Tab-separated table of C-alpha atoms in Angstrom:
chain	number	residue	atom	x	y	z
A	1	MET	CA	126.865	81.551	55.355
A	2	SER	CA	129.689	78.982	55.131
A	3	ILE	CA	131.943	78.708	52.059
A	4	ARG	CA	133.783	75.548	51.011
A	5	ARG	CA	137.239	75.988	49.511
A	6	LEU	CA	139.449	73.483	47.660
A	7	ASP	CA	143.238	73.636	47.692
A	8	ARG	CA	144.147	72.129	44.294
A	9	LYS	CA	147.771	71.552	45.238
A	10	SER	CA	147.139	69.522	48.390
A	11	GLY	CA	143.606	68.348	47.653
A	12	GLN	CA	142.397	69.531	51.068
A	13	VAL	CA	138.857	70.848	51.425
A	14	SER	CA	138.120	73.508	54.061
A	15	THR	CA	134.990	75.333	55.164
A	16	GLU	CA	135.003	79.012	56.103
A	17	ALA	CA	132.163	80.475	58.163
A	18	PRO	CA	131.825	83.938	59.692
A	19	ILE	CA	131.703	83.986	63.498
A	20	MET	CA	129.496	86.637	65.031
A	21	SER	CA	130.838	88.409	68.077
A	22	THR	CA	128.967	87.434	71.232
A	23	LEU	CA	127.271	89.937	73.487
A	24	ALA	CA	129.787	89.109	76.200
A	25	SER	CA	132.718	90.061	73.960
A	26	LEU	CA	131.032	93.245	72.697
A	27	LYS	CA	129.673	94.631	75.975
A	28	GLY	CA	131.485	92.614	78.612
A	29	PRO	CA	129.793	89.860	80.654
A	30	SER	CA	128.631	92.304	83.332
A	31	TRP	CA	126.647	94.413	80.866
A	32	VAL	CA	124.739	91.866	78.811
A	33	HIS	CA	121.681	92.065	81.112
A	34	GLU	CA	122.248	95.508	82.677
A	35	SER	CA	123.344	98.925	81.437
A	36	PRO	CA	126.377	100.727	82.911
A	37	PHE	CA	125.180	104.210	81.994
A	38	LEU	CA	123.509	106.607	84.386
A	39	THR	CA	119.882	107.427	83.597
A	40	GLU	CA	119.243	110.934	82.320
A	41	GLY	CA	116.857	113.247	84.165
A	42	TRP	CA	116.489	111.243	87.367
A	43	GLU	CA	117.507	114.078	89.744
A	44	ASN	CA	114.993	116.395	91.359
A	45	ARG	CA	116.817	119.704	91.223
A	46	SER	CA	115.932	123.260	90.430
A	47	LYS	CA	116.272	124.395	86.823
A	48	ALA	CA	117.623	127.736	87.999
A	49	GLY	CA	121.354	127.933	88.650
A	50	SER	CA	124.067	125.383	88.138
A	51	PRO	CA	124.449	122.097	90.078
A	52	SER	CA	126.788	121.935	93.040
A	53	LEU	CA	130.364	120.701	92.697
A	54	LYS	CA	129.455	117.608	94.716
A	55	HIS	CA	126.547	116.817	92.410
A	56	SER	CA	128.625	117.326	89.282
A	57	ALA	CA	131.385	115.074	90.624
A	58	MET	CA	128.791	112.397	91.422
A	59	ARG	CA	127.339	112.503	87.905
A	60	LYS	CA	130.784	112.266	86.343
A	61	THR	CA	131.800	109.368	88.571
A	62	LEU	CA	128.638	107.317	87.997
A	63	SER	CA	128.135	108.205	84.326
A	64	ASP	CA	129.805	104.969	83.162
A	65	GLN	CA	130.160	102.137	85.687
A	66	ARG	CA	132.552	100.237	83.430
A	67	ASN	CA	135.347	102.595	84.505
A	68	LEU	CA	134.903	101.879	88.224
A	69	THR	CA	136.913	99.317	90.189
A	70	PRO	CA	137.319	98.594	93.917
A	71	GLN	CA	140.884	99.984	93.761
A	72	LEU	CA	139.556	103.435	92.786
A	73	PHE	CA	137.609	103.568	96.071
A	74	ALA	CA	140.616	102.713	98.250
A	75	ASN	CA	140.945	106.303	99.527
A	76	VAL	CA	137.266	107.278	99.296
A	77	PRO	CA	135.674	107.497	102.766
A	78	TRP	CA	132.485	105.562	103.383
A	79	ARG	CA	130.525	108.787	103.926
A	80	ILE	CA	131.033	109.735	100.274
A	81	ALA	CA	130.642	106.159	99.013
A	82	SER	CA	127.321	105.871	100.849
A	83	TYR	CA	126.125	109.026	99.107
A	84	LEU	CA	127.057	107.525	95.724
A	85	TRP	CA	125.178	104.321	96.536
A	86	ASP	CA	122.079	106.312	97.472
A	87	CYS	CA	122.286	108.160	94.164
A	88	LEU	CA	122.497	104.853	92.334
A	89	GLY	CA	119.351	103.764	94.141
A	90	LYS	CA	117.444	106.907	93.192
A	91	SER	CA	118.468	106.510	89.561
A	92	ARG	CA	117.668	102.753	89.648
A	93	LYS	CA	121.231	101.905	88.708
A	94	GLN	CA	122.277	99.759	91.654
A	95	THR	CA	123.569	97.076	89.303
A	96	VAL	CA	125.012	93.741	90.389
A	97	TYR	CA	128.402	95.039	89.266
A	98	MET	CA	128.207	98.005	91.677
A	99	TRP	CA	126.820	95.792	94.452
A	100	LYS	CA	129.870	93.537	94.157
A	101	LEU	CA	132.186	96.542	93.929
A	102	PHE	CA	130.853	98.140	97.130
A	103	ALA	CA	130.828	94.805	98.967
A	104	THR	CA	134.511	94.381	98.055
A	105	ALA	CA	135.679	97.954	98.664
A	106	TYR	CA	133.722	98.390	101.940
A	107	PRO	CA	133.418	94.896	103.466
A	108	ILE	CA	132.396	96.180	106.917
A	109	ASP	CA	130.271	99.255	106.196
A	110	PHE	CA	128.366	97.957	103.177
A	111	ARG	CA	127.047	94.843	104.884
A	112	GLY	CA	125.206	97.102	107.304
A	113	ILE	CA	122.956	98.535	104.568
A	114	ASN	CA	122.736	95.821	101.900
A	115	GLN	CA	123.429	92.167	102.755
A	116	TYR	CA	121.354	90.566	100.021
A	117	ARG	CA	121.121	90.925	96.250
A	118	SER	CA	119.148	88.744	93.839
A	119	MET	CA	119.490	88.345	90.079
A	120	LYS	CA	117.587	85.877	87.874
A	121	ILE	CA	118.691	85.161	84.305
A	122	GLU	CA	115.710	83.251	82.899
A	123	GLY	CA	116.864	83.606	79.291
A	124	PRO	CA	120.635	83.045	79.178
A	125	LYS	CA	122.473	85.039	76.485
A	126	MET	CA	126.016	83.906	77.289
A	127	SER	CA	127.837	80.664	77.948
A	128	MET	CA	127.632	79.165	81.415
A	129	ARG	CA	131.356	79.833	81.864
A	130	ASP	CA	130.727	83.576	81.452
A	131	TYR	CA	127.991	83.478	84.088
A	132	LEU	CA	130.205	81.565	86.507
A	133	GLY	CA	132.842	84.269	86.061
A	134	LEU	CA	130.333	86.892	87.216
A	135	VAL	CA	129.829	85.282	90.630
A	136	LYS	CA	133.459	84.727	91.655
A	137	SER	CA	135.061	86.661	94.485
A	138	ASP	CA	138.593	85.543	95.326
A	139	SER	CA	138.674	88.079	98.172
A	140	LEU	CA	135.643	86.344	99.784
A	141	SER	CA	134.068	89.771	100.419
A	142	TRP	CA	130.672	88.334	99.488
A	143	GLY	CA	129.169	84.895	99.005
A	144	VAL	CA	126.992	83.461	96.267
A	145	ALA	CA	123.946	81.185	96.426
A	146	LEU	CA	123.989	79.746	92.896
A	147	THR	CA	121.011	78.147	91.124
A	148	LEU	CA	121.741	76.494	87.792
A	149	ALA	CA	119.409	74.866	85.297
A	150	ASN	CA	121.941	72.401	83.945
A	151	LEU	CA	120.230	72.413	80.566
A	152	PHE	CA	122.647	75.279	79.882
A	153	ALA	CA	125.758	73.608	81.338
A	154	ARG	CA	128.239	71.155	79.861
A	155	VAL	CA	130.371	68.773	81.869
A	156	PRO	CA	133.492	71.031	81.899
A	157	GLU	CA	131.324	73.923	83.118
A	158	LEU	CA	129.841	71.817	85.908
A	159	VAL	CA	133.370	70.883	86.964
A	160	ASP	CA	134.357	74.562	86.814
A	161	ILE	CA	131.893	75.310	89.621
A	162	ALA	CA	134.682	74.172	91.940
A	163	SER	CA	136.644	77.332	91.079
A	164	ILE	CA	134.054	79.565	92.791
A	165	LYS	CA	135.755	80.096	96.152
A	166	ASN	CA	132.902	82.158	97.611
A	167	LEU	CA	130.188	79.560	96.868
A	168	VAL	CA	128.012	79.074	99.983
A	169	ALA	CA	124.958	77.310	98.498
A	170	LEU	CA	124.430	75.419	95.232
A	171	GLU	CA	121.244	74.303	93.496
A	172	ILE	CA	121.313	72.213	90.291
A	173	ILE	CA	118.080	71.583	88.391
A	174	THR	CA	117.680	69.291	85.417
A	175	LEU	CA	115.856	69.617	82.122
A	176	SER	CA	112.465	68.579	83.481
A	177	GLN	CA	112.420	71.637	85.724
A	178	ILE	CA	112.672	74.124	82.878
A	179	ALA	CA	109.453	75.851	81.868
A	180	THR	CA	110.512	77.262	78.505
A	181	ILE	CA	113.640	76.985	76.384
A	182	PRO	CA	114.677	79.992	74.276
A	183	GLU	CA	115.030	79.040	70.627
A	184	GLU	CA	118.429	80.699	70.307
A	185	THR	CA	119.823	78.782	73.287
A	186	ASP	CA	122.406	76.090	72.617
A	187	ALA	CA	121.146	73.539	75.121
A	188	ALA	CA	123.770	71.170	76.500
A	189	GLY	CA	121.917	69.343	79.259
A	190	ALA	CA	124.758	67.660	81.164
A	191	THR	CA	123.567	65.828	84.261
A	192	LEU	CA	125.349	65.604	87.579
A	193	SER	CA	127.069	62.260	88.094
A	194	ASP	CA	129.281	60.457	90.589
A	195	ARG	CA	132.227	61.125	88.324
A	196	ILE	CA	131.728	64.887	88.466
A	197	VAL	CA	131.283	64.837	92.237
A	198	ARG	CA	134.446	62.731	92.554
A	199	THR	CA	136.324	65.402	90.588
A	200	TRP	CA	134.921	68.026	92.922
A	201	SER	CA	136.114	65.939	95.867
A	202	GLU	CA	139.628	65.746	94.450
A	203	LEU	CA	139.684	69.514	93.933
A	204	ALA	CA	138.425	70.027	97.480
A	205	GLN	CA	141.357	68.018	98.830
A	206	THR	CA	144.048	69.466	96.562
A	207	SER	CA	142.982	73.107	96.040
A	208	ALA	CA	140.518	73.814	98.885
A	209	ALA	CA	137.496	73.944	96.573
A	210	PHE	CA	134.009	74.181	98.159
A	211	SER	CA	135.530	75.371	101.432
A	212	HIS	CA	132.476	77.508	102.235
A	213	LEU	CA	129.672	75.452	100.644
A	214	ARG	CA	127.010	74.766	103.284
A	215	VAL	CA	123.913	73.739	101.300
A	216	LEU	CA	123.580	71.534	98.199
A	217	ARG	CA	120.138	71.201	96.592
A	218	LEU	CA	119.543	68.761	93.732
A	219	TYR	CA	116.589	68.157	91.417
A	220	ASN	CA	115.994	64.991	89.415
A	221	GLN	CA	119.598	63.748	89.393
A	222	GLU	CA	119.120	60.165	88.203
A	223	ASP	CA	122.837	59.491	87.634
A	224	LEU	CA	123.817	60.379	91.193
A	225	SER	CA	124.151	57.430	93.600
A	226	LYS	CA	124.799	57.157	97.313
A	227	VAL	CA	128.516	56.749	96.541
A	228	ALA	CA	128.559	60.494	95.941
A	229	LEU	CA	127.963	61.033	99.672
A	230	ARG	CA	131.457	59.778	100.449
A	231	TYR	CA	132.920	62.166	97.919
A	232	MET	CA	130.877	65.037	99.359
A	233	ASP	CA	132.401	64.325	102.743
A	234	ALA	CA	135.479	66.163	101.462
A	235	PHE	CA	133.508	69.440	101.565
A	236	PRO	CA	134.371	70.685	105.064
A	237	SER	CA	131.497	73.169	105.526
A	238	LEU	CA	128.684	71.183	103.881
A	239	ARG	CA	125.839	70.742	106.366
A	240	LEU	CA	122.697	70.006	104.343
A	241	ILE	CA	121.883	68.118	101.129
A	242	ILE	CA	118.324	68.325	99.770
A	243	ALA	CA	117.525	65.800	97.028
A	244	HIS	CA	114.279	66.189	95.082
A	245	ASP	CA	113.244	63.295	92.818
A	246	CYS	CA	116.680	61.688	93.004
A	247	PRO	CA	115.835	57.942	92.891
A	248	HIS	CA	119.083	56.666	94.449
A	249	PHE	CA	118.623	58.956	97.447
A	250	THR	CA	114.886	58.261	97.762
A	251	SER	CA	115.612	54.522	98.068
A	252	LEU	CA	117.650	55.197	101.220
A	253	VAL	CA	114.557	56.053	103.285
A	254	LYS	CA	112.168	53.284	102.255
A	255	HIS	CA	112.132	51.942	105.807
A	256	GLY	CA	112.424	55.245	107.660
A	257	PRO	CA	115.267	57.578	108.695
A	258	ILE	CA	118.777	56.119	108.692
A	259	GLU	CA	122.381	57.136	109.283
A	260	LEU	CA	124.829	56.716	106.422
A	261	ASP	CA	128.492	57.713	106.192
A	262	GLY	CA	128.118	60.490	108.750
A	263	TRP	CA	124.780	61.746	107.359
A	264	GLU	CA	121.321	61.621	108.930
A	265	VAL	CA	118.931	60.726	106.115
A	266	SER	CA	115.201	61.471	106.457
A	267	THR	CA	112.163	62.861	104.639
A	268	ILE	CA	111.448	65.510	107.275
A	269	SER	CA	112.891	69.007	106.988
A	270	GLN	CA	113.430	71.538	109.741
A	271	PRO	CA	110.192	73.269	110.809
A	272	LYS	CA	109.195	76.489	109.074
A	273	LYS	CA	108.077	79.704	110.696
A	274	SER	CA	104.376	79.942	111.521
A	275	ASN	CA	103.732	82.684	108.961
A	276	GLU	CA	105.195	80.696	106.039
A	277	ASP	CA	103.296	78.508	103.607
A	278	PRO	CA	104.240	74.887	104.459
A	279	SER	CA	103.624	73.767	100.858
A	280	GLU	CA	106.000	76.339	99.404
A	281	PRO	CA	109.598	75.056	99.262
A	282	ASP	CA	112.300	77.146	100.870
A	283	THR	CA	114.426	79.162	98.523
A	284	LEU	CA	118.099	78.287	98.322
A	285	TYR	CA	118.959	81.469	100.225
A	286	GLU	CA	116.530	80.552	103.015
A	287	CYS	CA	118.074	77.104	103.271
A	288	TYR	CA	121.496	78.716	103.589
A	289	LYS	CA	120.340	81.049	106.359
A	290	THR	CA	118.849	78.084	108.199
A	291	SER	CA	122.187	76.265	108.006
A	292	LEU	CA	123.836	79.121	109.912
A	293	MET	CA	121.671	78.645	112.999
A	294	ASP	CA	124.090	76.142	114.559
A	295	ILE	CA	127.146	78.386	114.197
A	296	GLU	CA	128.641	79.805	117.347
A	297	THR	CA	128.764	83.593	117.061
A	298	GLN	CA	132.061	83.913	118.875
A	299	ASP	CA	133.737	81.460	116.507
A	300	GLN	CA	132.663	83.054	113.207
A	301	PRO	CA	131.151	86.459	114.034
A	302	THR	CA	131.018	87.738	110.451
A	303	LEU	CA	129.638	84.682	108.626
A	304	ARG	CA	126.003	85.514	109.373
A	305	ASP	CA	126.449	89.075	108.073
A	306	THR	CA	128.363	88.280	104.877
A	307	PRO	CA	126.601	89.835	101.851
A	308	ILE	CA	125.033	87.148	99.658
A	309	LEU	CA	124.363	87.287	95.923
A	310	ASP	CA	121.404	85.033	95.051
A	311	PHE	CA	122.121	84.214	91.398
A	312	GLN	CA	119.961	82.074	89.099
A	313	VAL	CA	120.629	80.975	85.508
A	314	GLY	CA	117.705	79.374	83.653
A	315	GLN	CA	113.937	79.568	83.987
A	316	ILE	CA	112.348	77.283	86.580
A	317	ASN	CA	108.750	76.078	86.664
A	318	PRO	CA	107.480	76.848	90.205
A	319	THR	CA	104.458	74.528	89.947
A	320	ARG	CA	106.692	71.558	89.117
A	321	ARG	CA	108.890	72.099	92.160
A	322	LYS	CA	106.019	71.420	94.591
A	323	LYS	CA	105.435	67.824	93.438
A	324	GLN	CA	108.464	65.760	94.249
A	325	SER	CA	109.755	63.192	96.720
A	326	THR	CA	112.296	64.916	98.896
A	327	VAL	CA	115.125	63.490	100.978
A	328	TYR	CA	117.062	65.563	103.514
A	329	LEU	CA	120.605	64.627	104.436
A	330	GLU	CA	122.057	66.493	107.401
A	331	ARG	CA	125.658	66.052	108.476
A	332	LYS	CA	125.971	64.677	111.976
A	333	LYS	CA	127.803	66.870	114.421
A	334	ASN	CA	131.350	65.672	115.166
A	335	ALA	CA	130.933	62.909	112.596
A	336	ASP	CA	134.080	60.990	111.840
A	337	SER	CA	135.402	61.399	108.343
A	338	THR	CA	134.720	58.346	106.188
A	339	GLN	CA	135.857	59.619	102.828
A	340	GLU	CA	137.595	57.374	100.368
A	341	PRO	CA	140.806	58.145	98.570
A	342	ALA	CA	140.003	60.301	95.583
A	343	THR	CA	141.562	58.130	92.868
A	344	LYS	CA	143.324	54.852	92.434
A	345	LYS	CA	146.517	56.746	91.743
A	346	GLN	CA	146.341	58.354	95.159
A	347	LYS	CA	145.765	54.911	96.695
A	348	LEU	CA	148.812	53.485	94.978
A	349	ALA	CA	150.879	56.526	95.902
A	350	SER	CA	149.945	56.264	99.575
A	351	THR	CA	150.627	52.532	99.806
A	352	ALA	CA	153.893	52.922	97.955
A	353	ALA	CA	154.982	55.568	100.422
A	354	LYS	CA	154.351	53.224	103.363
A	355	LYS	CA	156.350	50.300	101.936
A	356	PRO	CA	160.037	50.254	102.908
A	357	LYS	CA	162.354	50.759	100.007
A	358	THR	CA	164.270	47.645	98.989
A	359	LYS	CA	168.016	48.032	98.911
A	360	GLY	CA	169.954	47.144	95.773
A	361	PRO	CA	173.080	44.960	95.652
A	362	VAL	CA	175.919	46.385	97.707
A	363	MET	CA	179.622	45.555	97.127
A	364	LYS	CA	181.325	44.062	100.132
A	365	ASP	CA	183.992	46.145	101.812
A	366	ARG	CA	187.228	44.199	101.342
A	367	LYS	CA	190.367	45.295	103.124
A	368	ALA	CA	193.150	46.062	100.640
A	369	LYS	CA	196.573	44.482	101.158
A	370	ASP	CA	199.494	46.617	102.228
A	371	LEU	CA	201.894	47.425	99.325
A	372	ARG	CA	204.976	46.172	101.235
A	373	CYS	CA	203.382	42.793	101.810
A	374	LEU	CA	202.552	42.549	98.124
A	375	LEU	CA	206.192	43.239	97.073
A	376	GLN	CA	207.565	40.666	99.515
A	377	ASP	CA	205.667	37.953	97.652
A	378	PHE	CA	207.794	38.601	94.566
A	379	LEU	CA	211.172	38.897	96.366
């Protein structure tokens, strides 16, 4: 309950209100939706006798996952780490935190047993910034396929997506795609616009943002025009854009497939496998895997095997996703770059650099008279 206070000396009126600690600040962002503690009574062991030293060490190590970091496993051989991961599986405690930890500490060995992890947060309990912090990996030991219902994102948080270095696929869904909205949720509902994409483009050119983004999937983005395609050209790895119910993109294919700014625009997607339902849309992860088919193995041998975290924030209505006009934009191979300068300031700076500098006034070099000649004039 807020309390209004009056300072009689200055006449200022202030309001004081208690601020409740968020779950993220109390538990830590990693433990709002999962528990770090090992489950009791999960082992199948004999009641007679005491547990082995190995078993006791395992229980102590995994009792509280909050104490574990990749640095602690620097000198732990994979044989022991694999045993710990199996124990986490038997106790149903293979949390996203531990998945990221093992993918970072054992980048080669871990990808052989667990390349994919999925987590869906249908009822967000933290800010979008906290969720974005959970999917960042500066070491690029694992990638993230991120699905966001932008009902829960503000403009600064949409811009902050550019700070996710390990982002390989991005899906942004608007308000109309949300099935239910939790009452306690502070809905923001920022939509993707050309201005945000232009900011992303600037960050891509100045700080190597979106270096690994291959797939961008958009739903009902009415404020996004075809100008955004030129900004997206700054994303070096982007291969596929899928636009559902985006009117400015739908208008591009009124008269059939076209080519625009290095993109092949059509309403036909790549064929599915025979055992898949043609009416069911591909998941974001499946779209990402499809985008890797044109990669030469000898050039990037580890890209196909990189562990991927499939992370979703916000509840999505699956029946709504089947009824939309869809446009596919595939980047042409060896397409020439057609991107515009990011801002007017950069334009002015580049033109100013090309212009020759004008020289200021320069004093003529006059030869001084000899001192003897000057004295002879007076004698």
